[in-house]
Each structure stands twice: as C-alpha cells, then as structure tokens.
C-alpha cells in the first residue's frame, strides 16, 4: 500500500497521479467500478468501517472516500491522506484509491466541498452513512444529493422505530435508493424462509402462527452492540409481508415480545438471545414457528457453517429434515451484491413502515 | 489549406509546415497575456523549429524601455510560464536577439510612422520580406483605433495582391459587447482589412483536444451513424472553473460570464460537436459548416425564458481547501453587482440531425473543479431485459474531456460476474498523457504558427461571431432589463444554482456529476 499523509486538499488529484506513477511498471492494475463514500462521526466505529472498506476492496475495485468526522470542538482541523489499496496477487494485483478525510469542528461542514470534486464521474456513487441520517448532520443532504444509492448501517442506530418514523417522514427529501447493511445481512435468512414457506399452504400455516421464536447471536463486540437488529428486521419483514397488525411490543426480562394480529388470530413473536462464537454478531441462529393448528417449523443454523437445517412437523406426520444454504455465494460477496447492486423492491420499505409503528424502546 | 507554402523539395508525407519570413508586432507587449502566453509560445515554437528562419518580434507599448530591458523581462516571463523548463540559455540568446521594443501609444499616428520605418529596417537586416503579423494584445476598446492607425499608415497591405508581402491582424476576444457593437467593430475593421487578413483568436480552438473533435468525429466511422437525434438523448457542454475573477474585477463587471465564456468558447465547442462533415479540411469549408450550426440554433423563446436560461452568482464558499470570497466581495466588484458568474442554457438546433435533442450548456466560476467537457448522452435501451437498467442515468455516455485530464471516455454497461444478471456501468478510457507521453503544444503556439502560415481554420470568422451574438444578445438584454432578486444564489465550491438543476429535472434529466 502506497500512502502519502497529510496532503493539501488542493493536491488530492496530484497525489493520486503521483501514486499511480510510482506504481507504473509494477504488476498493479488500476481499476474502479464505483465511488464509495464512507461517512462516520463515531470514532469507535471507524475501525469497523475500515474493515468494511477492506472487504469491499477485496471484492470490487473502487475509489473510496472515507470521512472520519468529529463534532468535537476541541479539535478543529481537516486532514487528508491518499493511498492505494491493493488486493489480489501475482499478475492480477488490483489497486484502488483510498482518500481519507479527517475533519473536526468547523471543518466538518467542508467535507462535501472536498468530496464532490474528487468523485470519479460516470460511475455510481454509493454513500455509506455510518450514523443516523435523520439526525442533524448538515453533511447528509449535500452528500446524499450526489449519491446513486444510500446505504445505512442500522447498527449505528440506537432507536430503530424512531429512525424508521423519521426516515418515512423524510422520504421525499432523500433522492437516492436506500439500502441497509443489516437488512442485506438478513438476505440469506429471508431467502431460506421464503423457500420454506413457498406455497399457499405453507403461507397459510405461517398466517396461522401462534408463536414465533427467533434466537439471535448476542455476541457484542467493539463495533456491534445492537445484536437484536437483524432479528427485529426478520420478524418485521414476515409481519409486514403477511399484513399482520402490530398490537404491542414490550421488553420483558431483556427479551423483546411482539404481539401481532393475523386475521382473527394473535401471533406472539419472541426474540431471544443466544450465543455462538463462530457466527457474526446479531446473525439469526434459529427460527421456530408454532401454529394454532399444531404445525411446527424449525429453521436452525448449523454450528460453524452456512447451512440451515429445516425440520417440519404436523400433528399427523414428521417430514424428513433437510438443509438449505444461507446464500449461494460467500456471505461477504452476497452482502456486497445486495448492498450495491440488488433492486431493493418493496419489502424493505414495508418493513420500515411496520417498525415505525412500534412505540416501545427495543433496548 | 490555400495559404500554406508547399515546398517542391519536401516529401509528400512530410507533416511539418514551412512558415514564411515575417515580423510579429505585439500591441500591449508589457501586458499579462504577452508574459504568460505569447512570449512562452514564441519561445517554444523557436525551440521546436516552428518559427520562420527569418523572424522578429516587436513589442509595442507605452512604457519607457529599451530592447535590452524588454528582452530581460521576456526572459523572466518565459522562465516562469513556459511549458518546458528550464529555459535553454543557448537558444534564448539566439531567440532574444530577434526581440525588439517599440515605445509608442496606440492612438498616436507618429508612433505608427516610426514603427513602419523600424519594420522596414528590420526587413533589410533580417530578411523578413515585409510580411507582418499584428497581434492586438490590448483591451478591446483599442482595437478599432489600432486597425485604423495600421491602415492609415500603410502598415496593412492590399489582401488581393498575392505577389507582394502579406499582413495579418490577430485580435483577441471579446469581439464586441453585443450584436450591435460586434457589427460596428466588423464594419470598422472591414474599412482597413479584408476578412482574410483578420484572425480572431478563440484560444480554445488551439487546444489539441478541441482540434481532436474533428478527427474523432470524422476519422472514425463508428460514431457518425450514431451522431444524431435517433441515438442521442441530449448533449451537455460544461466549461467550469474553480477560480474566481482574480484581478479582472473591472473587466468582469463589464462582461459577465455570458460574454466571457459562453458567447465564444462554448459556442465554438457546440458548433464543432454539432456540425456536418465538411467537404475538405480547408479553413472556409470547416467554418462554413460551423456557421450553419450556429444559424440553426433556435432563438430563445422569450415567453418561456426561464425554462431555457439560468444565471447565477457565487457567494463565499470553500474550494481546494481554502475559504473563498463571494463575487460581490471581490476587488473592483460592486457590492450590489448583478453580473452573472454562472450561466446555464437549454438550446435546440433545428436541423435534420439534431431536431428534438436538447443541448445543455453551462459555464461558471468558482465551481468545485476546473473542467471543460462535452458529454454525449445516448438514449437508454428499452427496459425489457435488465431490470437494473433503470433509465437515463444508466445510458451510455461518451465524454470528451477538453481540459484537464485530456482524453475521451465511454461509459458502457457490463454484467457483474456471478450467478445473476446484475448490471454495472464501467468506463473505457483514453488519456492523452498515457498514450502520447510528451505534453502537447499550448494553444497559442498552434494559433500563432497557423497565423504565420496563413491558415485561418482555427480562428473565428466574422459570420460565426455575429451568429453567436445573435443568439446571446437577446439573453443579455433580457437579463439587463430584469435585475436578479436572488443573487448571489450558489455557494462557491458547488455546481451552481438549483434553478440550473430544475431546468434539466423538468425533462427527467440531470447534470452529469463531474
């Protein structure tokens, strides 16, 4: 990795040119598929985003503009570094450009003025907003106005329902399409669930649910504290797509209880904590559905694998268990594809609308 | 090209042209243009052997100095502004011996009479054969007077006498202030000069990338079939500068951006993009086609003026790491100035090729970056195969980068490797610097050289200038009659006022992010 630190803002392009000149004649291929702006004012999550950038660079070459902001008035400056991030080996080492901007105090509001001239034209601009975009950060609106897609990291949100309500209220002002990292992470489970409940009969069983338990991986790390988020999304997605009405939501004994009305029945949804060290924080581990008619569906992720074991039984019979994969590609690749490329459809906004109707605190 | 000397001893494949002996007189030689552009251009032409063997340059200005002082000042200027450094001392010694200074005022006939004698002596001494180029590097208000003085003091020859020496006059933009003044200037100039003797410089035409527009369009069969309203959705032409007005407050308060950039540079780019193929590469063959384009541009509908014309003025902002002042806070600018520093236009060319294709033009000071580009936006594909291809933002775009990072890029769509049919835009990119290594000549080098050769292809003809004024003058008049209520209306470091975005948004389009 070639790096030049603390360069003048006016010299960013010059430094990039110089960087590539030093790499010329080596086996490095310069490539760029899109622009990725990563913006965070949470110092604690900066390392997490750095690792995310690494993940992206390893899969998809791009120009990254990484903004590490601070609202602190103690520091009041703006610094820039430029580097080439390398991935691959042998004859196919791909080099991407990383422009890191650290801004604090009054200089933070200058960030859009630094970002805009350094976008690679004609390529998509993805804005990964590492904060609550509905909070008052004056950089959000100018940056989202140039973005093709806005990516949230709902891990940064302490109050999902409140965020959902504010997001719905601001929908008309937000220009680009919206993606959500945690929503993307639930893709594998959503695919599995939709494959299990794949026909009218199975959907009717789901609508006949009396209890749904979702166990999620309560594995807190420095970067992950809101481990319940994916589970909340998953149950909210099921409820929204099936048209259930939320009646109540409570936090009892550190477990989230949701009560839905499904036609003339009630559905209790319980989110429970689990722990499996080898799986990612917050990932759903198990989904169990018990219906009023005595059917039972168990979807359980196997330890140390991306396989979900599915067991289905009824009062009359017990089906042979079978397995499904959580996504056909690696989790990382599917995350990238989901976040950067997939059509978002209506499921996410439907789920957000439902979450917006939750009135209780989720933590 | 009719005025080029064809050496019978030269190989037919020889690409270099041979210039005839001449003297170049620069009026306003102590000014900024001479120091920054003209003298470095002459030096580099000398360095590359492009100047005539018998050549002299005479600086004509009011200030009191002698040849030696002028030569020293020009050495300092070339050392600072030449594209090739350091100055070659040996070359400079020879070159500087061809530099002279003539002190006189622009309005005093006696000064021109002395000049005539001086030049005739140079002809005898240096063998420059009486050929003359007069370069008006002065404020435009002096042009009429200078031409009159040149004409009345026998310094301009009869253009139709092909056996005798030749004389040519180079003038810089602006050519007039509006249509009426441009016509007046034209009539006045024609009293003393034939059209073939007038070389109106638009330095954009001297840029390699602008010259390449003709080559790109007409030396490649691939694009010509697509270059029309069946395939092109719209064209965007942007001339953006991150600089403010600097020390040109006086000038800019009189001119504004429309006169400074749009009426000349932008119209030249538009005419080259939109013109029909010329019958030959002769100067008038090309210029005829450019004029046809300009005359086909639909006049602005004054009933729907705001739909087609947007103006702006920058306020304080942040560019390249620095806080910058707003326009009204600049030196020599009125605190309530109504002068525009940003212009955006929606134009239509009413001919068979371009009917229905909007040309979106924008130019501005204090934009986020310095960039001049032409972006050809092709029509999107029917959205029946790839759900990812959602609309105009995913359509193919051909971008011709005039400056900086000179080159051409083409945005196309490709399949993302994997099991699905996801689509990702990618760019095919050509960069001058990567392919051709050495820096191309500066615009003024090419233009001065062409004038000496008598090739007027890269100079604006009178009808081009007047056609451009016919389009721009009603806009200027409308703005003059309606003072802007909302100035300043964009922050320095942004891409202009929101009204400019709305102009495209109404048609479901947007300015390309550069």
CSV table of N, CA and C in Angstrom, one decimal, chain A residues 21-137:
chain,number,residue,atom,x,y,z
A,21,UNK,N,1.9,6.9,-10.7
A,21,UNK,CA,3.2,6.9,-11.4
A,21,UNK,C,4.2,6.1,-10.7
A,22,UNK,N,4.2,6.0,-9.4
A,22,UNK,CA,5.1,5.2,-8.7
A,22,UNK,C,4.8,3.7,-8.8
A,23,UNK,N,3.5,3.4,-9.1
A,23,UNK,CA,3.1,2.0,-9.3
A,23,UNK,C,3.3,1.6,-10.7
A,24,UNK,N,3.5,2.5,-11.6
A,24,UNK,CA,3.7,2.1,-13.0
A,24,UNK,C,4.8,1.2,-13.2
A,25,UNK,N,4.6,0.2,-14.1
A,25,UNK,CA,5.7,-0.7,-14.4
A,25,UNK,C,5.7,-1.9,-13.4
A,26,UNK,N,4.9,-1.8,-12.4
A,26,UNK,CA,4.7,-2.9,-11.5
A,26,UNK,C,3.5,-3.7,-12.0
A,27,UNK,N,3.1,-4.8,-11.3
A,27,UNK,CA,2.0,-5.6,-11.8
A,27,UNK,C,0.7,-5.1,-11.3
A,28,UNK,N,0.6,-3.9,-10.9
A,28,UNK,CA,-0.7,-3.4,-10.3
A,28,UNK,C,-1.6,-2.9,-11.4
A,29,UNK,N,-2.8,-3.3,-11.4
A,29,UNK,CA,-3.8,-2.8,-12.3
A,29,UNK,C,-4.7,-1.8,-11.6
A,30,UNK,N,-4.8,-0.7,-12.2
A,30,UNK,CA,-5.7,0.4,-11.6
A,30,UNK,C,-7.1,0.1,-12.1
A,31,UNK,N,-8.0,0.1,-11.1
A,31,UNK,CA,-9.4,-0.2,-11.5
A,31,UNK,C,-10.4,0.5,-10.6
A,32,UNK,N,-11.6,0.8,-11.2
A,32,UNK,CA,-12.6,1.5,-10.4
A,32,UNK,C,-13.9,1.2,-11.0
A,33,UNK,N,-14.8,0.6,-10.2
A,33,UNK,CA,-16.2,0.3,-10.7
A,33,UNK,C,-17.2,1.3,-10.2
A,34,UNK,N,-16.8,1.9,-9.0
A,34,UNK,CA,-17.8,2.9,-8.5
A,34,UNK,C,-17.1,3.7,-7.4
A,35,UNK,N,-17.8,4.8,-7.0
A,35,UNK,CA,-17.3,5.6,-5.9
A,35,UNK,C,-18.0,5.1,-4.6
A,36,UNK,N,-17.2,5.0,-3.5
A,36,UNK,CA,-17.8,4.6,-2.3
A,36,UNK,C,-17.4,5.7,-1.2
A,37,UNK,N,-18.4,6.4,-0.8
A,37,UNK,CA,-18.2,7.4,0.3
A,37,UNK,C,-18.6,6.8,1.6
A,38,UNK,N,-17.7,6.7,2.5
A,38,UNK,CA,-18.0,6.1,3.8
A,38,UNK,C,-17.9,7.3,4.8
A,39,UNK,N,-19.0,7.5,5.5
A,39,UNK,CA,-19.0,8.7,6.4
A,39,UNK,C,-19.4,8.3,7.8
A,40,UNK,N,-18.5,8.6,8.8
A,40,UNK,CA,-18.9,8.3,10.1
A,40,UNK,C,-18.3,9.4,11.0
A,41,UNK,N,-19.1,9.7,12.0
A,41,UNK,CA,-18.6,10.6,13.1
A,41,UNK,C,-18.5,9.9,14.4
A,42,UNK,N,-18.5,8.6,14.3
A,42,UNK,CA,-18.4,7.7,15.5
A,42,UNK,C,-17.0,7.1,15.5
A,43,UNK,N,-16.2,7.7,16.4
A,43,UNK,CA,-14.8,7.2,16.4
A,43,UNK,C,-14.6,5.8,16.7
A,44,UNK,N,-15.6,5.3,17.5
A,44,UNK,CA,-15.5,3.9,17.9
A,44,UNK,C,-15.8,2.9,16.8
A,45,UNK,N,-16.5,3.4,15.8
A,45,UNK,CA,-16.8,2.5,14.7
A,45,UNK,C,-15.9,2.7,13.5
A,46,UNK,N,-15.0,3.6,13.6
A,46,UNK,CA,-14.1,3.8,12.4
A,46,UNK,C,-13.3,2.6,12.0
A,47,UNK,N,-12.9,1.8,13.0
A,47,UNK,CA,-12.1,0.6,12.7
A,47,UNK,C,-13.0,-0.4,12.0
A,48,UNK,N,-14.3,-0.5,12.4
A,48,UNK,CA,-15.2,-1.4,11.7
A,48,UNK,C,-15.4,-1.0,10.3
A,49,UNK,N,-15.5,0.3,10.0
A,49,UNK,CA,-15.7,0.8,8.6
A,49,UNK,C,-14.4,0.5,7.8
A,50,UNK,N,-13.3,0.7,8.5
A,50,UNK,CA,-12.0,0.4,7.8
A,50,UNK,C,-12.0,-1.1,7.4
A,51,UNK,N,-12.5,-2.0,8.2
A,51,UNK,CA,-12.5,-3.4,7.9
A,51,UNK,C,-13.6,-3.6,6.8
A,52,UNK,N,-14.6,-2.9,6.8
A,52,UNK,CA,-15.6,-3.0,5.7
A,52,UNK,C,-15.0,-2.5,4.4
A,53,UNK,N,-14.3,-1.5,4.4
A,53,UNK,CA,-13.6,-1.0,3.2
A,53,UNK,C,-12.7,-2.1,2.7
A,54,UNK,N,-12.0,-2.7,3.6
A,54,UNK,CA,-11.1,-3.8,3.2
A,54,UNK,C,-11.9,-4.9,2.5
A,55,UNK,N,-13.0,-5.2,3.0
A,55,UNK,CA,-13.9,-6.2,2.5
A,55,UNK,C,-14.3,-5.8,1.0
A,56,UNK,N,-14.7,-4.6,0.9
A,56,UNK,CA,-15.2,-4.1,-0.4
A,56,UNK,C,-14.0,-4.2,-1.4
A,57,UNK,N,-12.9,-3.6,-1.0
A,57,UNK,CA,-11.7,-3.6,-1.9
A,57,UNK,C,-11.3,-4.9,-2.4
A,58,UNK,N,-11.4,-5.9,-1.5
A,58,UNK,CA,-11.0,-7.3,-1.8
A,58,UNK,C,-11.9,-7.9,-2.9
A,59,UNK,N,-13.1,-7.4,-3.0
A,59,UNK,CA,-14.1,-7.9,-4.0
A,59,UNK,C,-14.3,-7.0,-5.2
A,60,UNK,N,-14.4,-5.7,-4.9
A,60,UNK,CA,-14.8,-4.8,-6.0
A,60,UNK,C,-13.9,-3.6,-6.0
A,61,UNK,N,-13.1,-3.4,-7.0
A,61,UNK,CA,-12.2,-2.2,-7.0
A,61,UNK,C,-13.1,-0.9,-7.1
A,62,UNK,N,-12.7,0.1,-6.4
A,62,UNK,CA,-13.5,1.3,-6.4
A,62,UNK,C,-12.6,2.5,-5.9
A,63,UNK,N,-13.1,3.7,-6.0
A,63,UNK,CA,-12.5,4.8,-5.3
A,63,UNK,C,-13.3,5.0,-4.0
A,64,UNK,N,-12.5,5.0,-2.9
A,64,UNK,CA,-13.2,5.2,-1.6
A,64,UNK,C,-12.8,6.5,-1.0
A,65,UNK,N,-13.8,7.2,-0.6
A,65,UNK,CA,-13.6,8.5,0.1
A,65,UNK,C,-14.1,8.2,1.5
A,66,UNK,N,-13.2,8.1,2.5
A,66,UNK,CA,-13.5,7.7,3.8
A,66,UNK,C,-13.4,8.9,4.7
A,67,UNK,N,-14.6,9.3,5.2
A,67,UNK,CA,-14.7,10.5,6.0
A,67,UNK,C,-14.8,10.1,7.5
A,68,UNK,N,-13.8,10.5,8.3
A,68,UNK,CA,-13.9,10.3,9.7
A,68,UNK,C,-14.1,11.7,10.3
A,69,UNK,N,-15.3,11.9,10.7
A,69,UNK,CA,-15.6,13.2,11.3
A,69,UNK,C,-15.7,13.2,12.8
A,70,UNK,N,-15.6,14.4,13.3
A,70,UNK,CA,-15.8,14.5,14.7
A,70,UNK,C,-16.5,15.9,15.0
A,71,UNK,N,-17.5,15.8,15.8
A,71,UNK,CA,-18.2,17.1,16.1
A,71,UNK,C,-17.5,17.8,17.3
A,72,UNK,N,-16.5,17.2,17.8
A,72,UNK,CA,-15.8,17.8,19.0
A,72,UNK,C,-15.2,19.1,18.6
A,73,UNK,N,-15.4,20.1,19.5
A,73,UNK,CA,-14.9,21.4,19.3
A,73,UNK,C,-13.4,21.5,19.7
A,74,UNK,N,-12.9,20.4,20.3
A,74,UNK,CA,-11.5,20.5,20.9
A,74,UNK,C,-10.5,20.5,19.7
A,75,UNK,N,-10.8,19.6,18.7
A,75,UNK,CA,-10.0,19.6,17.5
A,75,UNK,C,-10.8,20.4,16.5
A,76,UNK,N,-10.1,21.1,15.7
A,76,UNK,CA,-10.7,21.9,14.6
A,76,UNK,C,-9.8,22.0,13.4
A,77,UNK,N,-9.8,20.8,12.7
A,77,UNK,CA,-8.9,20.8,11.5
A,77,UNK,C,-9.4,19.8,10.5
A,78,UNK,N,-8.8,19.8,9.4
A,78,UNK,CA,-9.1,18.9,8.3
A,78,UNK,C,-7.8,18.3,7.7
A,79,UNK,N,-7.7,17.0,7.7
A,79,UNK,CA,-6.5,16.4,7.2
A,79,UNK,C,-6.9,15.3,6.1
A,80,UNK,N,-6.0,15.1,5.2
A,80,UNK,CA,-6.3,14.2,4.1
A,80,UNK,C,-5.1,13.3,3.9
A,81,UNK,N,-5.4,12.0,3.7
A,81,UNK,CA,-4.3,11.1,3.2
A,81,UNK,C,-4.8,10.4,2.0
A,82,UNK,N,-3.9,10.0,1.2
A,82,UNK,CA,-4.2,9.3,-0.1
A,82,UNK,C,-3.4,8.0,-0.1
A,83,UNK,N,-4.1,6.9,-0.5
A,83,UNK,CA,-3.3,5.7,-0.6
A,83,UNK,C,-3.9,4.8,-1.6
A,84,UNK,N,-3.1,3.8,-2.0
A,84,UNK,CA,-3.6,2.8,-3.0
A,84,UNK,C,-3.8,1.5,-2.2
A,85,UNK,N,-5.0,1.0,-2.2
A,85,UNK,CA,-5.3,-0.3,-1.5
A,85,UNK,C,-5.2,-1.4,-2.5
A,86,UNK,N,-4.4,-2.4,-2.1
A,86,UNK,CA,-4.1,-3.5,-3.1
A,86,UNK,C,-4.9,-4.7,-2.7
A,87,UNK,N,-5.3,-5.5,-3.7
A,87,UNK,CA,-5.9,-6.8,-3.4
A,87,UNK,C,-5.5,-7.7,-4.6
A,88,UNK,N,-5.6,-9.0,-4.3
A,88,UNK,CA,-5.1,-10.0,-5.3
A,88,UNK,C,-3.7,-10.3,-5.2
A,89,UNK,N,-3.2,-11.1,-6.1
A,89,UNK,CA,-1.7,-11.4,-6.1
A,89,UNK,C,-1.3,-11.8,-7.4
A,90,UNK,N,0.0,-12.0,-7.5
A,90,UNK,CA,0.6,-12.4,-8.8
A,90,UNK,C,0.5,-11.4,-9.9
A,91,UNK,N,0.0,-11.8,-11.0
A,91,UNK,CA,-0.2,-10.8,-12.1
A,91,UNK,C,-1.4,-10.0,-12.0
A,92,UNK,N,-2.2,-10.3,-11.1
A,92,UNK,CA,-3.5,-9.6,-11.0
A,92,UNK,C,-3.7,-8.9,-9.7
A,93,UNK,N,-2.8,-8.0,-9.4
A,93,UNK,CA,-3.0,-7.2,-8.2
A,93,UNK,C,-3.8,-6.0,-8.6
A,94,UNK,N,-4.9,-5.8,-8.0
A,94,UNK,CA,-5.8,-4.7,-8.3
A,94,UNK,C,-5.5,-3.6,-7.3
A,95,UNK,N,-5.4,-2.4,-7.8
A,95,UNK,CA,-5.1,-1.3,-6.9
A,95,UNK,C,-6.3,-0.3,-6.9
A,96,UNK,N,-6.8,0.1,-5.8
A,96,UNK,CA,-7.9,1.0,-5.7
A,96,UNK,C,-7.4,2.3,-4.9
A,97,UNK,N,-8.1,3.3,-5.1
A,97,UNK,CA,-7.7,4.6,-4.5
A,97,UNK,C,-8.5,4.8,-3.2
A,98,UNK,N,-7.8,5.1,-2.1
A,98,UNK,CA,-8.5,5.5,-0.9
A,98,UNK,C,-8.1,6.9,-0.5
A,99,UNK,N,-9.1,7.7,-0.4
A,99,UNK,CA,-8.8,9.1,0.1
A,99,UNK,C,-9.5,9.2,1.4
A,100,UNK,N,-8.7,9.4,2.5
A,100,UNK,CA,-9.2,9.5,3.8
A,100,UNK,C,-9.2,11.0,4.3
A,101,UNK,N,-10.4,11.4,4.7
A,101,UNK,CA,-10.5,12.8,5.2
A,101,UNK,C,-10.9,12.8,6.6
A,102,UNK,N,-10.1,13.4,7.5
A,102,UNK,CA,-10.4,13.5,8.9
A,102,UNK,C,-10.8,15.0,9.1
A,103,UNK,N,-12.0,15.2,9.6
A,103,UNK,CA,-12.4,16.6,9.7
A,103,UNK,C,-13.1,16.7,11.1
A,104,UNK,N,-12.9,17.8,11.7
A,104,UNK,CA,-13.5,18.0,13.0
A,104,UNK,C,-13.8,19.5,13.2
A,105,UNK,N,-14.7,19.7,14.2
A,105,UNK,CA,-15.1,21.1,14.5
A,105,UNK,C,-15.8,21.8,13.3
A,106,UNK,N,-15.4,23.0,13.0
A,106,UNK,CA,-16.0,23.8,12.0
A,106,UNK,C,-15.6,23.2,10.6
A,107,UNK,N,-14.5,22.5,10.5
A,107,UNK,CA,-14.1,22.0,9.2
A,107,UNK,C,-14.9,20.8,8.7
A,108,UNK,N,-15.7,20.3,9.6
A,108,UNK,CA,-16.6,19.2,9.2
A,108,UNK,C,-17.5,19.6,8.1
A,109,UNK,N,-18.0,20.8,8.1
A,109,UNK,CA,-19.0,21.2,7.1
A,109,UNK,C,-18.4,21.4,5.8
A,110,UNK,N,-17.1,21.3,5.7
A,110,UNK,CA,-16.4,21.5,4.4
A,110,UNK,C,-16.3,20.2,3.7
A,111,UNK,N,-16.7,19.1,4.3
A,111,UNK,CA,-16.5,17.8,3.7
A,111,UNK,C,-17.1,17.7,2.3
A,112,UNK,N,-18.4,18.1,2.2
A,112,UNK,CA,-18.9,17.9,0.8
A,112,UNK,C,-18.1,18.7,-0.3
A,113,UNK,N,-17.5,19.8,0.1
A,113,UNK,CA,-16.7,20.5,-0.9
A,113,UNK,C,-15.5,19.8,-1.2
A,114,UNK,N,-15.0,18.9,-0.4
A,114,UNK,CA,-13.8,18.2,-0.7
A,114,UNK,C,-14.2,16.9,-1.5
A,115,UNK,N,-15.3,16.3,-1.1
A,115,UNK,CA,-15.8,15.1,-1.7
A,115,UNK,C,-16.2,15.3,-3.2
A,116,UNK,N,-17.0,16.3,-3.5
A,116,UNK,CA,-17.6,16.5,-4.8
A,116,UNK,C,-16.6,16.5,-5.9
A,117,UNK,N,-15.6,17.3,-5.8
A,117,UNK,CA,-14.6,17.4,-7.0
A,117,UNK,C,-13.8,16.1,-7.1
A,118,UNK,N,-13.8,15.2,-6.1
A,118,UNK,CA,-13.0,14.0,-6.2
A,118,UNK,C,-13.7,12.8,-6.5
A,119,UNK,N,-15.0,12.9,-7.0
A,119,UNK,CA,-15.7,11.8,-7.4
A,119,UNK,C,-15.3,11.4,-8.8
A,120,UNK,N,-15.2,10.1,-9.1
A,120,UNK,CA,-14.9,9.6,-10.5
A,120,UNK,C,-16.2,9.8,-11.2
A,121,UNK,N,-16.2,10.6,-12.3
A,121,UNK,CA,-17.5,10.8,-13.0
A,121,UNK,C,-18.0,9.5,-13.7
A,122,UNK,N,-19.3,9.5,-13.9
A,122,UNK,CA,-20.0,8.5,-14.7
A,122,UNK,C,-20.1,7.1,-14.0
A,123,UNK,N,-19.6,7.0,-12.9
A,123,UNK,CA,-19.7,5.7,-12.2
A,123,UNK,C,-20.6,5.9,-11.0
A,124,UNK,N,-21.3,4.9,-10.5
A,124,UNK,CA,-22.2,5.0,-9.4
A,124,UNK,C,-21.5,5.6,-8.2
A,125,UNK,N,-22.3,6.3,-7.4
A,125,UNK,CA,-21.7,6.9,-6.1
A,125,UNK,C,-22.5,6.2,-5.0
A,126,UNK,N,-21.9,5.5,-4.2
A,126,UNK,CA,-22.6,4.8,-3.0
A,126,UNK,C,-22.2,5.6,-1.8
A,127,UNK,N,-23.1,6.0,-1.0
A,127,UNK,CA,-22.8,6.7,0.2
A,127,UNK,C,-23.2,5.8,1.4
A,128,UNK,N,-22.2,5.3,2.1
A,128,UNK,CA,-22.4,4.5,3.3
A,128,UNK,C,-22.4,5.4,4.5
A,129,UNK,N,-23.6,5.6,5.0
A,129,UNK,CA,-23.7,6.6,6.1
A,129,UNK,C,-23.7,5.9,7.5
A,130,UNK,N,-22.5,6.1,8.1
A,130,UNK,CA,-22.3,5.4,9.4
A,130,UNK,C,-22.8,6.2,10.6
A,131,UNK,N,-24.1,6.5,10.5
A,131,UNK,CA,-24.7,7.3,11.6
A,131,UNK,C,-26.2,7.3,11.4
A,132,UNK,N,-26.9,8.0,12.2
A,132,UNK,CA,-28.4,8.2,12.0
A,132,UNK,C,-28.6,9.3,10.9
A,133,UNK,N,-29.0,9.0,9.7
A,133,UNK,CA,-29.1,10.0,8.7
A,133,UNK,C,-30.2,11.0,9.0
A,134,UNK,N,-31.1,10.6,9.9
A,134,UNK,CA,-32.2,11.5,10.2
A,134,UNK,C,-31.9,12.5,11.3
A,135,UNK,N,-30.7,12.3,11.9
A,135,UNK,CA,-30.2,13.3,12.9
A,135,UNK,C,-29.7,14.5,12.2
A,136,UNK,N,-29.4,15.5,12.9
A,136,UNK,CA,-29.0,16.8,12.3
A,136,UNK,C,-27.5,16.8,12.0
A,137,UNK,N,-27.1,16.2,10.9
A,137,UNK,CA,-25.7,16.4,10.4
A,137,UNK,C,-25.9,17.1,9.1
